[in-house]
Coordinates of C-alpha atoms in Angstrom, one line a residue:
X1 CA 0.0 0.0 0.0
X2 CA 1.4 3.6 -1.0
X3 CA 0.9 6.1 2.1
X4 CA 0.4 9.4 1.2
X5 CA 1.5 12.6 2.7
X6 CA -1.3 13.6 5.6
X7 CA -1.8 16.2 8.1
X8 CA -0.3 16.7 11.7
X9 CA -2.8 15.1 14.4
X10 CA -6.3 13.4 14.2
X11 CA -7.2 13.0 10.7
X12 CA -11.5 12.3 10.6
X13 CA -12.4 10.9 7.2
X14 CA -16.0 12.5 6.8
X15 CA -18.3 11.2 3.7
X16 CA -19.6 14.6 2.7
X17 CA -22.8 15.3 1.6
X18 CA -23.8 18.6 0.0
X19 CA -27.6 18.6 1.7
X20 CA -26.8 17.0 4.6
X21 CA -24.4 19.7 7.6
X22 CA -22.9 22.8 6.3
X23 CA -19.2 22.7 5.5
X24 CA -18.7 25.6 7.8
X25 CA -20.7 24.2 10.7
X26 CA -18.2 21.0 10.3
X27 CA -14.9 22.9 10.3
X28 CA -16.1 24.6 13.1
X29 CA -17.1 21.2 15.3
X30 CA -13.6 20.0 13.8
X31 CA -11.4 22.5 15.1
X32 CA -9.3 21.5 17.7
X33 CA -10.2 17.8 17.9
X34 CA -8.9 16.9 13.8
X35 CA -8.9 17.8 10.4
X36 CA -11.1 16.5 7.8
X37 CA -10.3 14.3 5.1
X38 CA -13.2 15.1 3.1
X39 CA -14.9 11.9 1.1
X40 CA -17.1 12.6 -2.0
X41 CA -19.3 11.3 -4.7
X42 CA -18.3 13.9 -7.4
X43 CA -21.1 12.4 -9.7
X44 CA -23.4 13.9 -7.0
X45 CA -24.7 17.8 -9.2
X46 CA -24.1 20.0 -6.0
X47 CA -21.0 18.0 -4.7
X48 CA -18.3 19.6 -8.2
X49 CA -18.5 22.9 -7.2
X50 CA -18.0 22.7 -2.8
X51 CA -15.0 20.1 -3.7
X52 CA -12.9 24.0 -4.0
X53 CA -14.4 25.3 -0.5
X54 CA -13.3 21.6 1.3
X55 CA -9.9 21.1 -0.2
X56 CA -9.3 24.8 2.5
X57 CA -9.7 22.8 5.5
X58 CA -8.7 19.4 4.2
X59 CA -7.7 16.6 1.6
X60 CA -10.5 15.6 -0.6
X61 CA -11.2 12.3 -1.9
X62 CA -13.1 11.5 -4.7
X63 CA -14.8 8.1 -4.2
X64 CA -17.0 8.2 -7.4
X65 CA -17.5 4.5 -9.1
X66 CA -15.3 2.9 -7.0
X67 CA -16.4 -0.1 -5.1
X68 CA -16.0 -0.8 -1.5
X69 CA -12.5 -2.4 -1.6
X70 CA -10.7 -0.1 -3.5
X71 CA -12.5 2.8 -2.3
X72 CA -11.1 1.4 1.4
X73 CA -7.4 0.9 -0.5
X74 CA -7.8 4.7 -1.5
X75 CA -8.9 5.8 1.8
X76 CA -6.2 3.9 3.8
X77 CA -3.5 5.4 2.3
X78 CA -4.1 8.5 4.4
X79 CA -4.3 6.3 7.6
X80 CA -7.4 8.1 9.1
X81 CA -8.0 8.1 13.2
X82 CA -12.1 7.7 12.5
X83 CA -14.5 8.1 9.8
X84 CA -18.2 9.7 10.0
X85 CA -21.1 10.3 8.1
X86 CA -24.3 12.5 8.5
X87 CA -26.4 11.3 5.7
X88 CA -28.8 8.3 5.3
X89 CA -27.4 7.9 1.6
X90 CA -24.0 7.2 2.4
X91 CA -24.5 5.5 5.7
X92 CA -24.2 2.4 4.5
X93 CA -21.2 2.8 2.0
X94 CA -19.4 4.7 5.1
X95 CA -20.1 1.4 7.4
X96 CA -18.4 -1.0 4.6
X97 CA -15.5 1.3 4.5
X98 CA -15.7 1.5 8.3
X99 CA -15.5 -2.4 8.8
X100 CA -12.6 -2.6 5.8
X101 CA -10.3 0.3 7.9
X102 CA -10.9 -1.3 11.6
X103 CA -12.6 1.9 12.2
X104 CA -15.6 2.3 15.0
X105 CA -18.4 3.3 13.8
X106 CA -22.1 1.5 12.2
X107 CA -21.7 -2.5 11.9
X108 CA -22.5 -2.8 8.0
X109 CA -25.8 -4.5 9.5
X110 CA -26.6 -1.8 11.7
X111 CA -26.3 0.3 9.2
X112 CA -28.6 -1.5 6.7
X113 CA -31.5 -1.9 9.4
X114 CA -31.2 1.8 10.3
X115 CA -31.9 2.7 6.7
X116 CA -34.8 0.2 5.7
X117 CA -38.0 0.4 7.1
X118 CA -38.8 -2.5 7.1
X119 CA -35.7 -4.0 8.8
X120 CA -36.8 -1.6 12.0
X121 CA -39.8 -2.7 12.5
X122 CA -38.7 -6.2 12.6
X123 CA -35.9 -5.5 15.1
X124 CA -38.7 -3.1 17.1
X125 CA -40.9 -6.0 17.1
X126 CA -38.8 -8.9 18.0
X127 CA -37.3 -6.7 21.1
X128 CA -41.4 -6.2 21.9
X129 CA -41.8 -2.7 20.7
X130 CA -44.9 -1.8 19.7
X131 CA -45.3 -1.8 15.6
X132 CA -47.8 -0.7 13.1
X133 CA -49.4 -3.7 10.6
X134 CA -46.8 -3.7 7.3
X135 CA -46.1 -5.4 4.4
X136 CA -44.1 -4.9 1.7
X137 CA -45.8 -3.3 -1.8
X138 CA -45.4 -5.1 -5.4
X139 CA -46.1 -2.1 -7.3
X140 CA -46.6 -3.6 -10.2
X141 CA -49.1 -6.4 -8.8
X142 CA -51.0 -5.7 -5.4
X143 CA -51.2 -8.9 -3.2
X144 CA -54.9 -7.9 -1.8
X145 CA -55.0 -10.4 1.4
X146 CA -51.1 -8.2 2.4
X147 CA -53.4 -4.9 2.3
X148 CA -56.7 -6.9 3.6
X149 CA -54.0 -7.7 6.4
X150 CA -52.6 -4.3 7.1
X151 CA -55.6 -2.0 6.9
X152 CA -57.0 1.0 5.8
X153 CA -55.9 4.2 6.7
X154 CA -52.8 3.6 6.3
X155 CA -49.0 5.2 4.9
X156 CA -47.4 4.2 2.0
X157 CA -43.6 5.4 2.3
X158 CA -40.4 4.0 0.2
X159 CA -38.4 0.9 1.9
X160 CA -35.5 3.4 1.5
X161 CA -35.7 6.7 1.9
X162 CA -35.4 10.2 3.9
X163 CA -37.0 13.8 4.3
X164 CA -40.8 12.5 4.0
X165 CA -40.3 12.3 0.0
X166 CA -43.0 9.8 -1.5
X167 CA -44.3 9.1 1.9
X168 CA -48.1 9.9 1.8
X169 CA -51.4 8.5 3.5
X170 CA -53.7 6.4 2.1
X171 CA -57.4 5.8 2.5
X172 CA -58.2 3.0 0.0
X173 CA -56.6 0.4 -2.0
X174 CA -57.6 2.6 -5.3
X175 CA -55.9 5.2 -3.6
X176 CA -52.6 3.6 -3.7
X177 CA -52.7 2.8 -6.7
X178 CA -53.3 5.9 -7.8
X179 CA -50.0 7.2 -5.3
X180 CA -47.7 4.5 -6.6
X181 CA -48.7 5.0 -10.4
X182 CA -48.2 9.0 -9.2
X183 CA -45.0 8.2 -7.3
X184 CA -43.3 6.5 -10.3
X185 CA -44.2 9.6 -12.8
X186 CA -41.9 11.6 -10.9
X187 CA -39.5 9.2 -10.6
X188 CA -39.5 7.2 -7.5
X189 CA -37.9 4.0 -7.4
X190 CA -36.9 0.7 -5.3
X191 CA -39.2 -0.8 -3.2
X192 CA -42.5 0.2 -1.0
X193 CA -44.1 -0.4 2.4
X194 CA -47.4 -0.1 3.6
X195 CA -48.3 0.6 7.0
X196 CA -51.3 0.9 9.3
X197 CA -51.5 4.3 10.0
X198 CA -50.4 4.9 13.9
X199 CA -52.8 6.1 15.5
X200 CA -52.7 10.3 17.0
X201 CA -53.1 10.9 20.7
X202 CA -55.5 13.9 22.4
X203 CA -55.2 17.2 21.1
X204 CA -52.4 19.1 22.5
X205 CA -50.8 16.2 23.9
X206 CA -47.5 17.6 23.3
X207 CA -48.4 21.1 24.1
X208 CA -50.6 23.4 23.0
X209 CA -50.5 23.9 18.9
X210 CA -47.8 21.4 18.9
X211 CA -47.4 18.1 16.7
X212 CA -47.9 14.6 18.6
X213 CA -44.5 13.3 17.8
X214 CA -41.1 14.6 18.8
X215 CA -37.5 13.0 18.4
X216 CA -35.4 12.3 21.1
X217 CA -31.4 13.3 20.6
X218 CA -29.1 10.4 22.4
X219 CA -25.5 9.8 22.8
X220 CA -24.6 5.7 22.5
X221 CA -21.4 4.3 23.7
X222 CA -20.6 1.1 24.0
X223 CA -24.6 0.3 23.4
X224 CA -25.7 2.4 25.9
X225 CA -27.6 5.4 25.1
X226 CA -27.6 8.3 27.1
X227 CA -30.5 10.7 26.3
X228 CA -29.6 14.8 25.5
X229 CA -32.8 16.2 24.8
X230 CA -36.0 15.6 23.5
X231 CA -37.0 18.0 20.2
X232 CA -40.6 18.9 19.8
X233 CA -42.3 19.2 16.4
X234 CA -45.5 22.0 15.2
X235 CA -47.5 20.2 13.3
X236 CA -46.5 18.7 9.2
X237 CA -47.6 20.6 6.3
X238 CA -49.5 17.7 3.8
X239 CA -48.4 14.7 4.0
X240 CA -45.9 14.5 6.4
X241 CA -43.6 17.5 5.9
X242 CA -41.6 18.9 9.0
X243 CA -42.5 22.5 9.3
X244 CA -40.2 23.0 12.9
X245 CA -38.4 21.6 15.7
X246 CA -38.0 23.3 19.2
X247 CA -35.9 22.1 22.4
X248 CA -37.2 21.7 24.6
X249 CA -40.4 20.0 24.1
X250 CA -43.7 20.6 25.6
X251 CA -44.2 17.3 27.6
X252 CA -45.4 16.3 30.6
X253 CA -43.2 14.4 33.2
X254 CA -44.9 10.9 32.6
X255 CA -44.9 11.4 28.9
X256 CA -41.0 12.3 28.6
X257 CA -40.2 9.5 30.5
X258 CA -42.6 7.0 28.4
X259 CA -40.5 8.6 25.1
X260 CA -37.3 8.3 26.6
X261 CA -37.7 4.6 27.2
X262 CA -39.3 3.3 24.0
X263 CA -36.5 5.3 22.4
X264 CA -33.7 3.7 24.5
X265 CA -35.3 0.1 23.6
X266 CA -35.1 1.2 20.0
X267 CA -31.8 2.1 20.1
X268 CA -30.9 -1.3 21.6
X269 CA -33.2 -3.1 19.5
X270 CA -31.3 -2.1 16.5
X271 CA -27.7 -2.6 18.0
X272 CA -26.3 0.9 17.7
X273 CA -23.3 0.6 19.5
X274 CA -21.2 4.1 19.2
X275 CA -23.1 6.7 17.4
X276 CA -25.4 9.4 17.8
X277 CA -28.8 8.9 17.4
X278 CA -32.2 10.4 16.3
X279 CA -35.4 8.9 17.6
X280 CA -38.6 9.8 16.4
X281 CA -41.2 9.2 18.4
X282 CA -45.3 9.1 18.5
X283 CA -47.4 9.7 21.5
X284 CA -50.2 7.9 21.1
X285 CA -53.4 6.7 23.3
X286 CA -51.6 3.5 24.3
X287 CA -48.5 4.9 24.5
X288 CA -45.7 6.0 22.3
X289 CA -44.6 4.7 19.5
X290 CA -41.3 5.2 18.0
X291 CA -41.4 6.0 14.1
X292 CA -37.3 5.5 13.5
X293 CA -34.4 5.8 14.6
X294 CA -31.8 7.4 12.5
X295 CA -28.4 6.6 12.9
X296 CA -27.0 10.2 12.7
X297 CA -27.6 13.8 14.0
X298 CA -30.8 15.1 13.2
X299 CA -30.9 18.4 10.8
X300 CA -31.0 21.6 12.8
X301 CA -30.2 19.6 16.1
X302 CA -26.9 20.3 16.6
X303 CA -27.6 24.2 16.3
X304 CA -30.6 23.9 18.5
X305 CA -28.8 21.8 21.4
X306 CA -26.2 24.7 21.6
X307 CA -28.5 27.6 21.8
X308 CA -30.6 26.2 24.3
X309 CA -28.3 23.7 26.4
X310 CA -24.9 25.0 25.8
X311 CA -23.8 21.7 24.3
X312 CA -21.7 20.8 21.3
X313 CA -23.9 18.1 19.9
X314 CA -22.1 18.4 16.3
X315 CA -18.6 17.6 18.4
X316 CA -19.7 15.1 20.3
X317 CA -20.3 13.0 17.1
X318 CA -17.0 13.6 15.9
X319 CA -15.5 12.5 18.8
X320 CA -17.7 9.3 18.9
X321 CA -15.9 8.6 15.6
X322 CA -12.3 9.6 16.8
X323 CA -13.0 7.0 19.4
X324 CA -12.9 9.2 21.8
X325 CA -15.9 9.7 25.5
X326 CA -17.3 12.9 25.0
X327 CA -18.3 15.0 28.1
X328 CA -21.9 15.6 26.6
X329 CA -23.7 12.4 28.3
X330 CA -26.8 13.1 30.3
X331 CA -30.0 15.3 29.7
X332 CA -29.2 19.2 31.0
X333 CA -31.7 22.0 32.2
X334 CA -32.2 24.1 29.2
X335 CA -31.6 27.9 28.8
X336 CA -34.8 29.0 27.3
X337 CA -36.0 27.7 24.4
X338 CA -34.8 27.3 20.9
X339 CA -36.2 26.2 17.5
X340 CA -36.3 25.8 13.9
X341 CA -39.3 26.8 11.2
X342 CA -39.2 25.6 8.0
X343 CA -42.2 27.2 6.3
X344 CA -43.2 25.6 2.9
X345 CA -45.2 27.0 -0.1
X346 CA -49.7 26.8 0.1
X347 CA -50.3 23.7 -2.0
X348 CA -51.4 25.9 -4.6
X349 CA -48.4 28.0 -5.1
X350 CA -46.5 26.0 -7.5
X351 CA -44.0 28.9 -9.2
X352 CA -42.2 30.5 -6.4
X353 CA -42.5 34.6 -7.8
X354 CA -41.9 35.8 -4.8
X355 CA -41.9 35.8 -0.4
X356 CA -43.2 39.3 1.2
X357 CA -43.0 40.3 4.4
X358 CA -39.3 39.1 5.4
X359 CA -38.1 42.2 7.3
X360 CA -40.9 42.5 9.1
X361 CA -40.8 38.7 10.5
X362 CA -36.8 39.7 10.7
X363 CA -37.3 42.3 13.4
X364 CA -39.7 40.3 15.6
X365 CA -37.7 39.5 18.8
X366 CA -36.5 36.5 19.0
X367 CA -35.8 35.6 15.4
X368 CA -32.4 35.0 14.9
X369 CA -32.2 34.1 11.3
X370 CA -34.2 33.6 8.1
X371 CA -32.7 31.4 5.0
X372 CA -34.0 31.6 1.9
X373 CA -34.1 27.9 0.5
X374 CA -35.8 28.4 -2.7
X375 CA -34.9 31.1 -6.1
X376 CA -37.4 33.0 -7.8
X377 CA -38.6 31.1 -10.4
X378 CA -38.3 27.4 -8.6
X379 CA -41.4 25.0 -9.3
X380 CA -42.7 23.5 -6.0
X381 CA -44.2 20.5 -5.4
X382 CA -44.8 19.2 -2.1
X383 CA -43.3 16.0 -3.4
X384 CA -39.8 17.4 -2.6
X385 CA -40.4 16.8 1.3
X386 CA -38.5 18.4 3.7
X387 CA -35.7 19.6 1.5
X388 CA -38.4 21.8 -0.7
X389 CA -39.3 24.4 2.1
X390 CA -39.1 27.8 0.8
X391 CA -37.6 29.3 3.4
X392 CA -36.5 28.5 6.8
X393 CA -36.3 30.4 10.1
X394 CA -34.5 30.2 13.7
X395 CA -33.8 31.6 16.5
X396 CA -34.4 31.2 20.7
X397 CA -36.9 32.4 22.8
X398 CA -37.9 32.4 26.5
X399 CA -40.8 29.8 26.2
X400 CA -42.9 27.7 24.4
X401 CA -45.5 30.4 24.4
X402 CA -42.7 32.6 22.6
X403 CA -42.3 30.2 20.0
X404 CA -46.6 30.2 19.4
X405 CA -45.6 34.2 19.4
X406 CA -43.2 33.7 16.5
X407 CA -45.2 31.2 14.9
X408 CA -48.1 33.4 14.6
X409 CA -46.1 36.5 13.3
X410 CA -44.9 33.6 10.1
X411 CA -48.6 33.1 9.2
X412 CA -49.6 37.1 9.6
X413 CA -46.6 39.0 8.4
X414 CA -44.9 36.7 5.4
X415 CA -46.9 36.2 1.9
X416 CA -45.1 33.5 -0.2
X417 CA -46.5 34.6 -3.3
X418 CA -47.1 32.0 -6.8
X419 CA -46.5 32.7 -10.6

């Protein structure tokens, strides 16, 4: 094997993705524990032009076509101390390369069950988790006595798959038919599931205005997960778009320690053994449910932690990887509250010609910042998920009935306006 010239210290290989973290928020939770060796698919269409903007802070790797072994013999030359991810697409790829390097981080198996659907429920299910009805979809011939078996309502969502894209609910078996036969027009692929829909607790279970699911932000070492926070949720835009996260969330004692649990059984379940982990979980009338666990840092988490407990959630992960404890371990008392909007186009806005009203949501206290995600001009369909908000804001506050303050100046002072 040919070694390569590397860098002075810890050296993190980090398989980059250009809609997953922001480069600058990684450089920044690098500095002073390693530098990157940045890994990329340059066939991705936003990776070509950030491969200038990494290549400041670190080496750059281009990992397009390659398979796993000689990916791993490229890789190795630079001898890196640990090797991350923070995107579903390459968390499996970055396990095989993880296993080929002696490197902690996802088992390959780990990682495949934290990224199929179906594989969850199974592990939920034999550890004696709670699970909705499933079965997986033929699109192309509909077993009848799988749906008769599963139910009606229910959510049809890919095997594979993040953000909410191509994840709808359905009420019939016409109906999804008519989704899949809508799904593959704009160009879903791979495999289905059907599920029986889980059903939603009381009104306001999680506070006041708020959504009846949260996610709960963990810590796992050696298996064990220790539990940081627990992120509440206002409620989806159509089907199941996230339109904000908020830590902390609005629960009450007895609830946050029913979430806490099934989300530690989850995490066991699967076998995480050193990662941080995303748990999303539903309260329901016979308890909570979790939805998945995702074997990364949430979006918007990492920023959210620090603003409102001080923590360096973002850090914490890379030291994980680097094989080293990190100090952030245990739940901690928060410092008001802080949160995350991302507000997506009416349904019936389709050309984005415009968003009024920006400065005057700018100069409402408490909001901190507000990204444009979307150009003039975009088409918008709410089959983009999460990813196709227009715009997003954030910011901290002194309490959940701040946030309902801010929420309510989105609706009354911005206009996203159609073409």
């Amino acid at each position: 094997m040919t070694l390569v010239e590397r860098p002075d210290g810890p050296l993190l290989a980090y398989y980059y993705h250009p809609r997953s973290f922001a480069t600058l928020s990684l450089t920044r939770a690098l500095r002073g524990r390693a530098t990157p060796l940045w890994l990329v698919d340059s066939t991705h269409p936003d990776t070509g032009s950030m491969t200038r903007l990494l290549a400041r802070s670190g080496p750059v790797v281009d990992l397009a076509g390659l398979d796993v072994e000689a990916a791993s013999t490229l890789v190795e030359q630079y001898r890196p101390d640990g090797i991350l991810t923070l995107a579903d697409t390459y968390l499996v790829r970055t396990a095989d390369l993880a296993r080929r390097l002696g490197l902690p981080f996802h088992s390959p198996d780990v990682a495949r069950t934290l990224t199929d659907k179906l594989r969850q429920r199974a592990a939920f299910e034999a550890a004696g988790l709670a699970v909705p009805r499933r079965c997986v979809i033929d699109t192309r011939n509909l077993d009848e006595s799988d749906l008769a078996r599963v139910g009606f309502p229910a959510v049809v969502k890919p095997r594979v798959g993040e953000a909410s894209r191509f994840t709808e609910p359905v009420s019939s078996v016409d109906e999804l038919r008519g989704r899949l036969e809508q799904f593959s027009a704009e160009g879903a692929s791979g495999e289905f599931v059907l599920e029986s829909y889980i059903p939603d607790a009381s009104a306001d279970r999680a506070g006041k205005g708020f959504a009846g699911y949260v996610s709960v932000e963990s810590v796992v070492v050696d298996g064990s997960p220790c539990h940081i926070a627990v992120t509440g949720r206002t409620p989806p835009a159509w089907p199941f778009r996230e339109t904000g996260f908020f830590i902390p969330a609005e629960l009450s004692d007895e609830d946050e320690r029913a979430v806490l649990d099934a989300a530690g059984r989850a995490i066991r379940a699967i076998g995480v053994d050193r990662a941080c982990t995303h748990t999303e979980v539903k309260l329901t009338p016979s308890g909570p449910v979790v939805i998945e666990v995702n074997g990364r840092i949430g979006g918007g988490v990492p920023e959210m932690v620090e603003r409102a407990l001080r923590r360096d959630y973002l850090g914490a992960a890379m030291e994980l990887a680097l094989g080293v404890n990190p100090a952030l371990m245990e739940m901690a008392s928060p410092e008001g509250l802080a949160y995350l909007l991302y507000v997506h186009a009416p349904q019936d806005v389709q050309l984005l010609a415009g968003v009024e009203g920006l400065d005057d949501l700018g100069a409402v206290d408490g909001v901190g910042q507000i990204m444009l995600n979307r150009s003039l001009g975009d088409v918008l369909h709410w089959s983009d998920g999460n990813h196709g908000h227009v715009y997003s804001v954030a910011g901290s506050t002194d309490s959940h009935d701040g946030l309902r303050r801010i929420l309510k100046a989105v609706d009354e002072l911005v206009t996203i306006v159609g073409g």
